[in-house]
mmCIF file of C-alpha atoms in Angstrom:
data_model
loop_
_atom_site.group_PDB
_atom_site.id
_atom_site.type_symbol
_atom_site.label_atom_id
_atom_site.label_comp_id
_atom_site.label_asym_id
_atom_site.label_seq_id
_atom_site.Cartn_x
_atom_site.Cartn_y
_atom_site.Cartn_z
ATOM 1 C CA MET A 1 125.865 87.376 65.012
ATOM 2 C CA CYS A 2 123.231 89.256 63.009
ATOM 3 C CA GLN A 3 119.707 88.315 64.068
ATOM 4 C CA ILE A 4 118.226 88.787 60.613
ATOM 5 C CA CYS A 5 120.347 86.880 58.176
ATOM 6 C CA GLY A 6 122.964 85.254 60.391
ATOM 7 C CA CYS A 7 125.928 87.139 58.912
ATOM 8 C CA ALA A 8 129.038 87.804 60.980
ATOM 9 C CA ILE A 9 128.645 91.594 61.078
ATOM 10 C CA ASP A 10 127.421 92.059 64.614
ATOM 11 C CA ARG A 11 128.522 95.624 65.313
ATOM 12 C CA MET A 12 126.366 97.483 62.808
ATOM 13 C CA GLY A 13 125.094 100.697 64.319
ATOM 14 C CA GLU A 14 127.185 100.254 67.453
ATOM 15 C CA PRO A 15 129.859 102.772 68.351
ATOM 16 C CA VAL A 16 133.276 101.626 67.186
ATOM 17 C CA VAL A 17 136.457 103.024 68.723
ATOM 18 C CA VAL A 18 139.475 103.205 66.465
ATOM 19 C CA GLU A 19 142.957 104.067 67.722
ATOM 20 C CA VAL A 20 144.747 106.348 65.284
ATOM 21 C CA LEU A 21 147.852 107.903 66.930
ATOM 22 C CA GLU A 22 148.716 110.221 64.059
ATOM 23 C CA GLY A 23 150.026 113.780 64.222
ATOM 24 C CA LEU A 24 147.397 116.446 63.562
ATOM 25 C CA LEU A 25 149.750 118.262 61.226
ATOM 26 C CA ALA A 26 150.687 115.102 59.311
ATOM 27 C CA ALA A 27 149.353 116.553 56.035
ATOM 28 C CA ASN A 28 151.384 119.763 56.492
ATOM 29 C CA ASP A 29 154.477 117.707 57.400
ATOM 30 C CA ARG A 30 154.109 115.617 54.226
ATOM 31 C CA THR A 31 153.935 118.773 52.080
ATOM 32 C CA ALA A 32 156.914 120.192 53.987
ATOM 33 C CA ALA A 33 158.942 117.036 53.264
ATOM 34 C CA HIS A 34 157.960 117.381 49.614
ATOM 35 C CA ASN A 35 159.149 121.017 49.618
ATOM 36 C CA ARG A 36 162.432 119.957 51.239
ATOM 37 C CA ALA A 37 162.925 117.332 48.533
ATOM 38 C CA HIS A 38 162.469 120.062 45.874
ATOM 39 C CA PHE A 39 165.026 122.286 47.635
ATOM 40 C CA ASP A 40 167.544 119.451 48.061
ATOM 41 C CA GLU A 41 167.183 118.383 44.445
ATOM 42 C CA HIS A 42 168.267 121.880 43.364
ATOM 43 C CA GLY A 43 170.839 122.339 46.139
ATOM 44 C CA VAL A 44 168.990 125.278 47.708
ATOM 45 C CA PHE A 45 169.678 126.039 51.385
ATOM 46 C CA VAL A 46 166.522 127.392 53.004
ATOM 47 C CA VAL A 47 166.278 129.531 56.150
ATOM 48 C CA ASN A 48 162.950 130.306 57.823
ATOM 49 C CA LEU A 49 163.160 133.728 59.516
ATOM 50 C CA MET A 50 160.700 134.320 62.342
ATOM 51 C CA SER A 51 160.131 137.109 64.882
ATOM 52 C CA SER A 52 157.484 139.424 66.249
ATOM 53 C CA PRO A 53 156.391 142.222 63.868
ATOM 54 C CA GLY A 54 158.982 144.975 63.593
ATOM 55 C CA ALA A 55 161.971 143.067 64.981
ATOM 56 C CA GLY A 56 163.937 143.832 61.804
ATOM 57 C CA LYS A 57 163.644 140.746 59.582
ATOM 58 C CA THR A 58 163.465 142.708 56.335
ATOM 59 C CA ALA A 59 166.230 145.114 57.385
ATOM 60 C CA LEU A 60 168.455 142.144 58.268
ATOM 61 C CA LEU A 61 167.722 140.570 54.865
ATOM 62 C CA GLU A 62 168.602 143.830 53.080
ATOM 63 C CA ALA A 63 171.951 144.019 54.876
ATOM 64 C CA THR A 64 172.537 140.281 54.236
ATOM 65 C CA ILE A 65 171.890 140.684 50.504
ATOM 66 C CA VAL A 66 174.396 143.546 50.313
ATOM 67 C CA ALA A 67 176.997 141.460 52.147
ATOM 68 C CA LEU A 68 176.487 138.164 50.297
ATOM 69 C CA ARG A 69 175.109 138.844 46.818
ATOM 70 C CA ASP A 70 178.525 138.537 45.165
ATOM 71 C CA ARG A 71 179.045 135.060 46.632
ATOM 72 C CA TYR A 72 175.615 133.445 46.623
ATOM 73 C CA ARG A 73 172.539 133.639 44.439
ATOM 74 C CA ILE A 74 169.837 134.727 46.897
ATOM 75 C CA ALA A 75 166.022 134.734 46.739
ATOM 76 C CA VAL A 76 163.369 135.664 49.260
ATOM 77 C CA ILE A 77 159.803 134.537 49.955
ATOM 78 C CA GLU A 78 157.948 137.202 51.925
ATOM 79 C CA GLY A 79 154.945 136.422 54.107
ATOM 80 C CA ASP A 80 152.659 139.236 55.244
ATOM 81 C CA LEU A 81 148.948 139.662 55.915
ATOM 82 C CA GLU A 82 148.672 142.492 53.382
ATOM 83 C CA THR A 83 150.850 144.609 51.001
ATOM 84 C CA ASP A 84 153.964 143.679 49.043
ATOM 85 C CA ASN A 85 156.038 146.451 50.636
ATOM 86 C CA ASP A 86 158.686 144.022 51.911
ATOM 87 C CA ALA A 87 159.057 142.278 48.548
ATOM 88 C CA VAL A 88 159.507 145.717 46.895
ATOM 89 C CA ARG A 89 162.290 146.538 49.396
ATOM 90 C CA ILE A 90 164.071 143.245 48.618
ATOM 91 C CA ARG A 91 163.657 143.588 44.832
ATOM 92 C CA ALA A 92 165.269 147.040 45.015
ATOM 93 C CA HIS A 93 168.511 145.140 45.751
ATOM 94 C CA GLY A 94 168.187 143.168 42.533
ATOM 95 C CA VAL A 95 167.172 139.910 44.202
ATOM 96 C CA PRO A 96 164.056 137.907 43.224
ATOM 97 C CA ALA A 97 161.375 138.239 45.899
ATOM 98 C CA LEU A 98 157.972 136.625 45.991
ATOM 99 C CA GLN A 99 155.237 138.016 48.189
ATOM 100 C CA ILE A 100 152.674 135.741 49.815
ATOM 101 C CA THR A 101 149.806 137.757 51.285
ATOM 102 C CA THR A 102 148.023 135.549 53.771
ATOM 103 C CA GLY A 103 144.916 137.729 54.322
ATOM 104 C CA THR A 104 143.970 136.849 57.881
ATOM 105 C CA ALA A 105 146.243 133.830 58.352
ATOM 106 C CA CYS A 106 148.875 134.530 60.964
ATOM 107 C CA HIS A 107 151.534 132.133 59.642
ATOM 108 C CA LEU A 108 152.874 130.518 56.488
ATOM 109 C CA ASP A 109 152.245 126.814 55.987
ATOM 110 C CA ALA A 110 153.859 124.211 53.735
ATOM 111 C CA ASN A 111 151.140 124.535 51.092
ATOM 112 C CA LEU A 112 151.613 128.282 50.659
ATOM 113 C CA VAL A 113 155.366 127.798 50.353
ATOM 114 C CA HIS A 114 154.861 124.965 47.870
ATOM 115 C CA ARG A 115 152.838 127.241 45.612
ATOM 116 C CA ALA A 116 155.511 129.933 45.888
ATOM 117 C CA LEU A 117 158.488 127.656 45.209
ATOM 118 C CA HIS A 118 157.198 126.695 41.782
ATOM 119 C CA ALA A 119 157.216 130.381 40.860
ATOM 120 C CA LEU A 120 160.922 130.646 41.740
ATOM 121 C CA PRO A 121 163.895 129.699 39.523
ATOM 122 C CA LEU A 122 165.165 127.098 42.038
ATOM 123 C CA ALA A 123 168.048 125.955 39.831
ATOM 124 C CA ALA A 124 169.458 129.507 39.935
ATOM 125 C CA ILE A 125 169.295 129.912 43.728
ATOM 126 C CA ASP A 126 171.839 128.982 46.438
ATOM 127 C CA LEU A 127 170.213 130.576 49.440
ATOM 128 C CA LEU A 128 166.492 131.073 49.974
ATOM 129 C CA PHE A 129 165.125 133.072 52.889
ATOM 130 C CA ILE A 130 161.506 132.623 53.903
ATOM 131 C CA GLU A 131 160.467 135.669 55.893
ATOM 132 C CA ASN A 132 157.547 134.365 57.920
ATOM 133 C CA VAL A 133 154.606 136.474 59.099
ATOM 134 C CA GLY A 134 155.646 138.614 62.090
ATOM 135 C CA ASN A 135 154.331 136.526 64.986
ATOM 136 C CA LEU A 136 155.988 134.641 67.848
ATOM 137 C CA VAL A 137 153.169 132.129 68.330
ATOM 138 C CA CYS A 138 151.716 130.495 65.226
ATOM 139 C CA PRO A 139 154.670 130.061 62.808
ATOM 140 C CA ALA A 140 156.373 127.740 65.322
ATOM 141 C CA SER A 141 153.867 124.942 64.718
ATOM 142 C CA PHE A 142 154.224 124.670 60.927
ATOM 143 C CA ASP A 143 157.145 123.028 59.128
ATOM 144 C CA LEU A 144 157.669 124.685 55.728
ATOM 145 C CA GLY A 145 160.436 122.460 54.377
ATOM 146 C CA GLN A 146 163.235 124.751 55.550
ATOM 147 C CA HIS A 147 166.667 123.533 56.648
ATOM 148 C CA ARG A 148 167.138 125.983 59.522
ATOM 149 C CA ASN A 149 164.865 128.074 61.751
ATOM 150 C CA VAL A 150 166.165 131.468 62.828
ATOM 151 C CA THR A 151 164.319 133.730 65.263
ATOM 152 C CA LEU A 152 165.041 137.421 65.795
ATOM 153 C CA LEU A 153 164.681 139.109 69.159
ATOM 154 C CA SER A 154 165.104 142.881 68.977
ATOM 155 C CA VAL A 155 166.471 144.796 71.943
ATOM 156 C CA THR A 156 163.371 147.014 71.915
ATOM 157 C CA GLU A 157 161.376 143.974 73.062
ATOM 158 C CA GLY A 158 161.675 142.410 76.507
ATOM 159 C CA ASP A 159 164.682 140.301 77.445
ATOM 160 C CA ASP A 160 162.307 137.640 78.824
ATOM 161 C CA LYS A 161 160.810 136.844 75.399
ATOM 162 C CA PRO A 162 162.342 133.311 75.271
ATOM 163 C CA ALA A 163 160.613 132.496 78.586
ATOM 164 C CA LYS A 164 157.300 133.932 77.331
ATOM 165 C CA TYR A 165 157.333 132.189 73.952
ATOM 166 C CA PRO A 166 159.234 128.946 74.626
ATOM 167 C CA VAL A 167 157.769 127.003 71.694
ATOM 168 C CA ILE A 168 159.184 129.226 68.950
ATOM 169 C CA PHE A 169 162.548 129.848 70.627
ATOM 170 C CA ARG A 170 162.964 126.135 71.270
ATOM 171 C CA ALA A 171 162.249 125.414 67.610
ATOM 172 C CA SER A 172 165.073 127.781 66.566
ATOM 173 C CA ASP A 173 168.556 126.733 65.462
ATOM 174 C CA LEU A 174 169.848 130.272 65.946
ATOM 175 C CA VAL A 175 168.548 133.304 67.815
ATOM 176 C CA ILE A 176 169.595 136.770 66.643
ATOM 177 C CA LEU A 177 169.585 139.694 69.016
ATOM 178 C CA SER A 178 168.797 142.494 66.540
ATOM 179 C CA LYS A 179 169.051 146.313 66.734
ATOM 180 C CA THR A 180 171.980 146.041 69.181
ATOM 181 C CA ASP A 181 173.063 149.557 68.112
ATOM 182 C CA LEU A 182 170.112 150.718 70.258
ATOM 183 C CA LEU A 183 171.251 148.748 73.287
ATOM 184 C CA TRP A 184 172.815 151.807 74.960
ATOM 185 C CA LEU A 185 169.343 153.445 74.965
ATOM 186 C CA MET A 186 167.487 150.452 76.361
ATOM 187 C CA ASP A 187 168.330 150.490 80.059
ATOM 188 C CA ASP A 188 165.837 147.698 80.810
ATOM 189 C CA PHE A 189 167.169 145.183 78.283
ATOM 190 C CA ASP A 190 170.012 142.987 79.463
ATOM 191 C CA PRO A 191 171.447 140.642 76.787
ATOM 192 C CA ARG A 192 172.688 138.338 79.574
ATOM 193 C CA ARG A 193 169.126 137.880 80.840
ATOM 194 C CA ALA A 194 167.983 137.108 77.289
ATOM 195 C CA ALA A 195 170.779 134.539 76.940
ATOM 196 C CA ALA A 196 169.883 132.965 80.300
ATOM 197 C CA ALA A 197 166.190 132.687 79.352
ATOM 198 C CA LEU A 198 167.212 131.048 76.076
ATOM 199 C CA ARG A 199 169.571 128.614 77.834
ATOM 200 C CA GLU A 200 166.694 127.502 80.083
ATOM 201 C CA LEU A 201 165.020 126.024 77.006
ATOM 202 C CA GLY A 202 167.593 123.252 77.073
ATOM 203 C CA ARG A 203 168.833 123.196 73.490
ATOM 204 C CA GLY A 204 172.008 125.247 73.724
ATOM 205 C CA THR A 205 170.790 127.472 70.869
ATOM 206 C CA PRO A 206 173.476 130.032 69.935
ATOM 207 C CA LEU A 207 172.635 133.729 70.411
ATOM 208 C CA ILE A 208 174.366 136.299 68.201
ATOM 209 C CA HIS A 209 174.191 140.110 68.006
ATOM 210 C CA THR A 210 173.421 142.111 64.867
ATOM 211 C CA ALA A 211 172.644 145.683 63.836
ATOM 212 C CA SER A 212 171.345 146.134 60.302
ATOM 213 C CA ARG A 213 170.744 149.884 59.917
ATOM 214 C CA ARG A 214 173.180 152.781 59.385
ATOM 215 C CA THR A 215 176.514 150.966 59.820
ATOM 216 C CA PRO A 216 175.501 147.314 59.505
ATOM 217 C CA ALA A 217 177.258 144.955 61.921
ATOM 218 C CA ILE A 218 176.112 141.509 60.876
ATOM 219 C CA ASP A 219 179.391 139.564 60.706
ATOM 220 C CA PRO A 220 178.406 136.784 63.172
ATOM 221 C CA TRP A 221 175.253 136.164 61.123
ATOM 222 C CA VAL A 222 177.155 136.080 57.829
ATOM 223 C CA ASP A 223 179.718 133.675 59.365
ATOM 224 C CA TRP A 224 176.926 131.438 60.624
ATOM 225 C CA LEU A 225 175.313 131.364 57.168
ATOM 226 C CA ASP A 226 178.692 130.534 55.562
ATOM 227 C CA ARG A 227 179.279 127.685 58.010
ATOM 228 C CA GLU A 228 175.786 126.241 57.702
ATOM 229 C CA LEU A 229 175.839 126.446 53.902
ATOM 230 C CA ALA A 230 179.242 124.745 53.742
ATOM 231 C CA HIS A 231 178.014 122.070 56.139
ATOM 232 C CA HIS A 232 174.826 121.607 54.122
ATOM 233 C CA ARG A 233 176.771 121.134 50.911
ATOM 234 C CA GLU A 234 179.135 118.499 52.334
ATOM 235 C CA PRO A 235 178.359 115.193 50.645
ATOM 236 C CA ARG A 236 177.204 112.770 53.292
ATOM 237 C CA TYR A 237 175.341 109.571 53.716
ATOM 238 C CA LEU A 238 172.641 109.504 56.368
ATOM 239 C CA PRO A 239 171.365 105.976 56.937
ATOM 240 C CA VAL A 240 168.797 107.204 59.486
ATOM 241 C CA PRO A 241 167.086 110.602 59.727
ATOM 242 C CA PRO A 242 168.933 112.876 62.191
ATOM 243 C CA ALA A 243 167.527 112.438 65.702
ATOM 244 C CA ARG A 244 167.213 116.254 65.896
ATOM 245 C CA HIS A 245 164.025 116.061 63.880
ATOM 246 C CA ILE A 246 162.547 113.446 66.138
ATOM 247 C CA ALA A 247 163.407 114.547 69.632
ATOM 248 C CA GLY A 248 164.445 118.187 69.180
ATOM 249 C CA VAL A 249 168.066 117.482 70.066
ATOM 250 C CA PRO A 250 170.984 118.849 68.016
ATOM 251 C CA ALA A 251 172.176 116.109 65.671
ATOM 252 C CA GLN A 252 175.781 116.007 66.898
ATOM 253 C CA HIS A 253 174.625 115.231 70.447
ATOM 254 C CA ALA A 254 172.224 112.564 69.345
ATOM 255 C CA MET A 255 175.051 110.945 67.380
ATOM 256 C CA ALA A 256 177.498 111.259 70.272
ATOM 257 C CA ARG A 257 174.956 109.568 72.483
ATOM 258 C CA SER A 258 174.315 106.692 70.114
ATOM 259 C CA ALA A 259 178.098 106.240 69.718
ATOM 260 C CA ASP A 260 178.449 106.012 73.518
ATOM 261 C CA THR A 261 175.751 103.403 73.697
ATOM 262 C CA ARG A 262 177.402 101.348 71.012
ATOM 263 C CA VAL A 263 180.750 101.367 72.822
ATOM 264 C CA LYS A 264 179.120 100.184 76.041
ATOM 265 C CA ALA A 265 177.189 97.470 74.249
ATOM 266 C CA MET B 1 123.351 130.789 65.951
ATOM 267 C CA ALA B 2 123.568 131.068 69.700
ATOM 268 C CA LEU B 3 126.981 129.465 69.631
ATOM 269 C CA HIS B 4 128.373 132.221 67.446
ATOM 270 C CA VAL B 5 126.880 135.000 69.534
ATOM 271 C CA GLY B 6 128.454 133.492 72.609
ATOM 272 C CA LEU B 7 131.878 133.355 71.022
ATOM 273 C CA PHE B 8 131.870 136.775 69.451
ATOM 274 C CA ALA B 9 130.301 138.697 72.315
ATOM 275 C CA ASP B 10 131.970 141.235 74.536
ATOM 276 C CA ALA B 11 133.336 139.377 77.555
ATOM 277 C CA HIS B 12 131.873 141.857 80.053
ATOM 278 C CA THR B 13 128.556 143.009 78.612
ATOM 279 C CA GLY B 14 127.671 139.950 76.537
ATOM 280 C CA GLU B 15 126.791 142.268 73.618
ATOM 281 C CA PRO B 16 127.854 141.108 70.154
ATOM 282 C CA VAL B 17 130.841 143.140 69.015
ATOM 283 C CA GLY B 18 131.046 144.299 65.408
ATOM 284 C CA ASP B 19 134.654 143.609 64.519
ATOM 285 C CA SER B 20 135.179 140.759 66.917
ATOM 286 C CA ILE B 21 134.651 138.003 64.341
ATOM 287 C CA ARG B 22 137.711 139.212 62.508
ATOM 288 C CA ALA B 23 139.577 139.773 65.762
ATOM 289 C CA TRP B 24 138.757 136.266 66.921
ATOM 290 C CA MET B 25 139.888 134.825 63.595
ATOM 291 C CA GLN B 26 143.167 136.693 63.958
ATOM 292 C CA ILE B 27 143.824 135.463 67.459
ATOM 293 C CA ALA B 28 142.861 131.853 67.032
ATOM 294 C CA VAL B 29 143.642 131.330 63.408
ATOM 295 C CA HIS B 30 146.431 128.819 63.767
ATOM 296 C CA GLU B 31 144.103 126.738 65.946
ATOM 297 C CA LEU B 32 141.630 127.074 63.042
ATOM 298 C CA SER B 33 144.244 125.637 60.653
ATOM 299 C CA VAL B 34 144.987 122.818 63.088
ATOM 300 C CA CYS B 35 141.250 122.163 63.516
ATOM 301 C CA GLN B 36 140.740 122.045 59.755
ATOM 302 C CA ALA B 37 143.581 119.526 59.429
ATOM 303 C CA LEU B 38 142.039 117.489 62.250
ATOM 304 C CA LEU B 39 138.607 117.403 60.583
ATOM 305 C CA ILE B 40 140.079 116.322 57.238
ATOM 306 C CA GLN B 41 142.018 113.564 58.988
ATOM 307 C CA VAL B 42 138.907 112.467 60.903
ATOM 308 C CA ALA B 43 136.824 112.406 57.705
ATOM 309 C CA GLU B 44 139.454 110.241 55.983
ATOM 310 C CA HIS B 45 139.510 107.690 58.809
ATOM 311 C CA ALA B 46 135.703 107.692 59.084
ATOM 312 C CA CYS B 47 135.462 107.050 55.351
ATOM 313 C CA LYS B 48 137.934 104.143 55.589
ATOM 314 C CA GLN B 49 135.859 102.584 58.362
ATOM 315 C CA GLY B 50 132.597 103.192 56.524
ATOM 316 C CA ALA B 51 131.259 105.230 59.419
ATOM 317 C CA ALA B 52 128.009 107.191 59.264
ATOM 318 C CA ALA B 53 128.870 109.616 62.058
ATOM 319 C CA VAL B 54 131.749 110.405 64.361
ATOM 320 C CA VAL B 55 130.743 110.495 68.020
ATOM 321 C CA ARG B 56 133.927 111.354 69.859
ATOM 322 C CA ILE B 57 137.404 112.515 68.877
ATOM 323 C CA THR B 58 140.247 112.231 71.374
ATOM 324 C CA ILE B 59 143.455 114.161 70.812
ATOM 325 C CA GLU B 60 146.634 114.639 72.822
ATOM 326 C CA CYS B 61 147.904 118.185 73.108
ATOM 327 C CA GLY B 62 151.070 119.125 74.992
ATOM 328 C CA PRO B 63 152.124 122.579 76.229
ATOM 329 C CA LEU B 64 155.080 122.576 73.797
ATOM 330 C CA SER B 65 152.881 121.928 70.752
ATOM 331 C CA GLY B 66 152.030 125.626 70.501
ATOM 332 C CA VAL B 67 148.302 124.873 70.395
ATOM 333 C CA GLU B 68 145.921 126.121 73.065
ATOM 334 C CA PRO B 69 143.258 123.453 73.876
ATOM 335 C CA THR B 70 140.560 126.053 74.741
ATOM 336 C CA LEU B 71 140.966 127.848 71.422
ATOM 337 C CA LEU B 72 141.049 124.552 69.558
ATOM 338 C CA LYS B 73 137.750 123.537 71.175
ATOM 339 C CA ASP B 74 136.199 126.911 70.235
ATOM 340 C CA ALA B 75 137.330 126.463 66.639
ATOM 341 C CA PHE B 76 136.024 122.880 66.634
ATOM 342 C CA ALA B 77 132.555 123.991 67.817
ATOM 343 C CA ILE B 78 132.146 125.956 64.597
ATOM 344 C CA MET B 79 134.183 124.019 62.068
ATOM 345 C CA ARG B 80 132.639 120.607 62.795
ATOM 346 C CA LEU B 81 129.239 121.823 61.521
ATOM 347 C CA GLY B 82 128.016 120.286 58.266
ATOM 348 C CA GLY B 83 130.547 117.445 58.237
ATOM 349 C CA ILE B 84 130.690 113.855 59.383
ATOM 350 C CA ALA B 85 131.801 115.067 62.828
ATOM 351 C CA ALA B 86 128.964 117.592 63.160
ATOM 352 C CA ALA B 87 127.729 116.042 66.395
ATOM 353 C CA ALA B 88 131.095 114.870 67.663
ATOM 354 C CA GLU B 89 132.592 115.696 71.004
ATOM 355 C CA LEU B 90 136.233 116.771 71.146
ATOM 356 C CA CYS B 91 138.202 115.448 74.101
ATOM 357 C CA VAL B 92 141.598 117.031 74.604
ATOM 358 C CA VAL B 93 143.944 114.984 76.763
ATOM 359 C CA PRO B 94 146.513 117.409 78.166
ATOM 360 C CA THR B 95 150.042 116.117 78.640
ATOM 361 C CA VAL B 96 152.815 117.391 80.884
ATOM 362 C CA VAL B 97 156.300 118.453 79.863
ATOM 363 C CA ARG B 98 158.916 115.832 80.720
ATOM 364 C CA ILE B 99 162.573 116.078 79.856
ATOM 365 C CA GLU B 100 165.530 113.733 79.950
ATOM 366 C CA CYS B 101 168.996 115.080 80.661
ATOM 367 C CA ILE B 102 171.589 114.238 78.021
ATOM 368 C CA GLU B 103 174.404 114.489 80.576
ATOM 369 C CA CYS B 104 173.062 112.552 83.577
ATOM 370 C CA GLY B 105 170.029 110.791 82.112
ATOM 371 C CA GLY B 106 167.755 112.134 84.877
ATOM 372 C CA ARG B 107 164.101 112.640 84.054
ATOM 373 C CA THR B 108 162.217 115.743 85.217
ATOM 374 C CA GLU B 109 158.630 116.911 84.980
ATOM 375 C CA THR B 110 158.774 120.645 84.353
ATOM 376 C CA ARG B 111 157.347 123.859 82.854
ATOM 377 C CA PRO B 112 157.529 124.668 79.121
ATOM 378 C CA ASN B 113 160.025 127.492 79.669
ATOM 379 C CA ARG B 114 162.326 125.728 82.134
ATOM 380 C CA LEU B 115 163.764 122.775 80.293
ATOM 381 C CA VAL B 116 166.961 122.286 82.295
ATOM 382 C CA CYS B 117 167.730 119.174 84.329
ATOM 383 C CA ALA B 118 166.495 119.376 87.918
ATOM 384 C CA ALA B 119 169.048 116.803 89.073
ATOM 385 C CA CYS B 120 172.357 118.098 87.675
ATOM 386 C CA GLY B 121 171.343 121.493 86.253
ATOM 387 C CA GLY B 122 172.454 120.409 82.756
ATOM 388 C CA PHE B 123 171.351 122.639 79.900
ATOM 389 C CA ARG B 124 171.302 119.877 77.296
ATOM 390 C CA THR B 125 168.025 118.033 77.543
ATOM 391 C CA ARG B 126 165.708 116.031 75.380
ATOM 392 C CA VAL B 127 161.953 116.608 75.531
ATOM 393 C CA ILE B 128 160.335 113.185 75.964
ATOM 394 C CA ALA B 129 156.744 114.399 76.459
ATOM 395 C CA GLY B 130 154.855 117.659 76.161
ATOM 396 C CA GLY B 131 155.213 118.388 72.449
ATOM 397 C CA GLU B 132 152.442 116.038 71.313
ATOM 398 C CA LEU B 133 149.757 117.167 68.930
ATOM 399 C CA ARG B 134 148.112 114.024 67.688
ATOM 400 C CA LEU B 135 144.850 112.266 67.071
ATOM 401 C CA ARG B 136 144.707 109.435 69.601
ATOM 402 C CA SER B 137 141.376 107.759 68.842
ATOM 403 C CA MET B 138 137.961 108.185 67.292
ATOM 404 C CA GLU B 139 134.603 106.734 68.264
ATOM 405 C CA MET B 140 132.152 106.424 65.408
ATOM 406 C CA ARG B 141 128.898 104.781 64.420
ATOM 407 C CA THR B 142 128.738 102.570 61.380
ATOM 408 C CA LEU B 143 125.770 102.496 59.017
ATOM 409 C CA GLU B 144 122.660 100.700 60.229
ATOM 410 C CA PRO B 145 122.091 97.461 58.290
ATOM 411 C CA ARG B 146 119.331 97.821 55.735
ATOM 412 C CA PRO B 147 116.457 95.608 56.945
ATOM 413 C CA ASN B 148 115.564 92.933 54.424
ATOM 414 C CA TYR B 149 113.193 90.832 56.538
ATOM 415 C CA GLY B 150 114.058 87.734 54.567
ATOM 416 C CA ARG B 151 112.110 88.775 51.457
ATOM 417 C CA THR B 152 114.763 88.119 48.879
ATOM 418 C CA ARG B 153 113.403 88.898 45.444
ATOM 419 C CA MET B 154 114.136 86.300 42.874
ATOM 420 C CA VAL B 155 113.893 87.275 39.263
ATOM 421 C CA SER B 156 113.122 84.350 37.054
ATOM 422 C CA GLY B 157 113.139 84.438 33.289
#
């Protein structure tokens, strides 16, 4: 009790400990959910492309646009520290591209994407690629509102990259081994070792091979996009958010598991 | 400030390095973003509680969160200045990576890049700990009561 006036406030000036238990990126996650709601409202399927610098994200997008522009309306958000060189390359294919220059920031976050999405004609887009800043560390921590994460690993890098950067490869729904037309030159890169390192991350993430330059060979990637887009467009009712977003487990396994439990109960 | 010189100095000679501020920003910048988000969150909670100053901030940070506790502490040392947490201490509680096997249900404590079941070797696992990045608790001081010493002024007409 207060000694002066007898009021009940007896902890004035004393340290107070408050338990919070809230994610540090809660604000970013809220903006990301808002972005996702915008995308879903307009039926846009969004893929976040990540890799180290120079793994071939822009080249893959160029080849993808050539292969798919007759079937889907495509747009691209480009993230780079400086220059709009990548956006110019994409626009040369007649596809809208928006450049975000981040200055010194090494990743895109949900706020930057939110500003960009209002500059895009969302109603006239089926497939939106967000080409993240070339970096295997920082982009992994920030949800942008995308539907799928895809990470490129070029054969001119090491085949142990998934073991070195587990956070980003674990966050991926698909890993693309790019520049495979150079594989015959790279005697120290073994795709089987790359696949084994990826499998050790415990998510069963598929690994596909692509080559985007000269004679593009990107069929597995195009098939994957077709499948995912078709799956995304299926009308469905989800009474609970997919467990994948909570525990990092592919949705079908989480569902299979809950079904098992129900049968036993 | 001495703090800045320490952070931006050459690791071997201790001399301040011209371009190293930019270099440091480049390396640690996603920890800077995380730190900024943390300070905003802390300020919001402090405001709700009517606190005058934040004394201690405790966060949980797992190896799979993608955030390096050392870099986060470095960023905090600078970014806390001028705010309600200017004198606060940042305690980072590290967590370990633990997985649960989807096939056999076995639980394993493991490394961030080896997330397969130790019991059955299953490649389908669920991460049950190690990905945390959250504010656990805050210790703060509320405003001192304004002394009145019983002299209540009465205004009579």
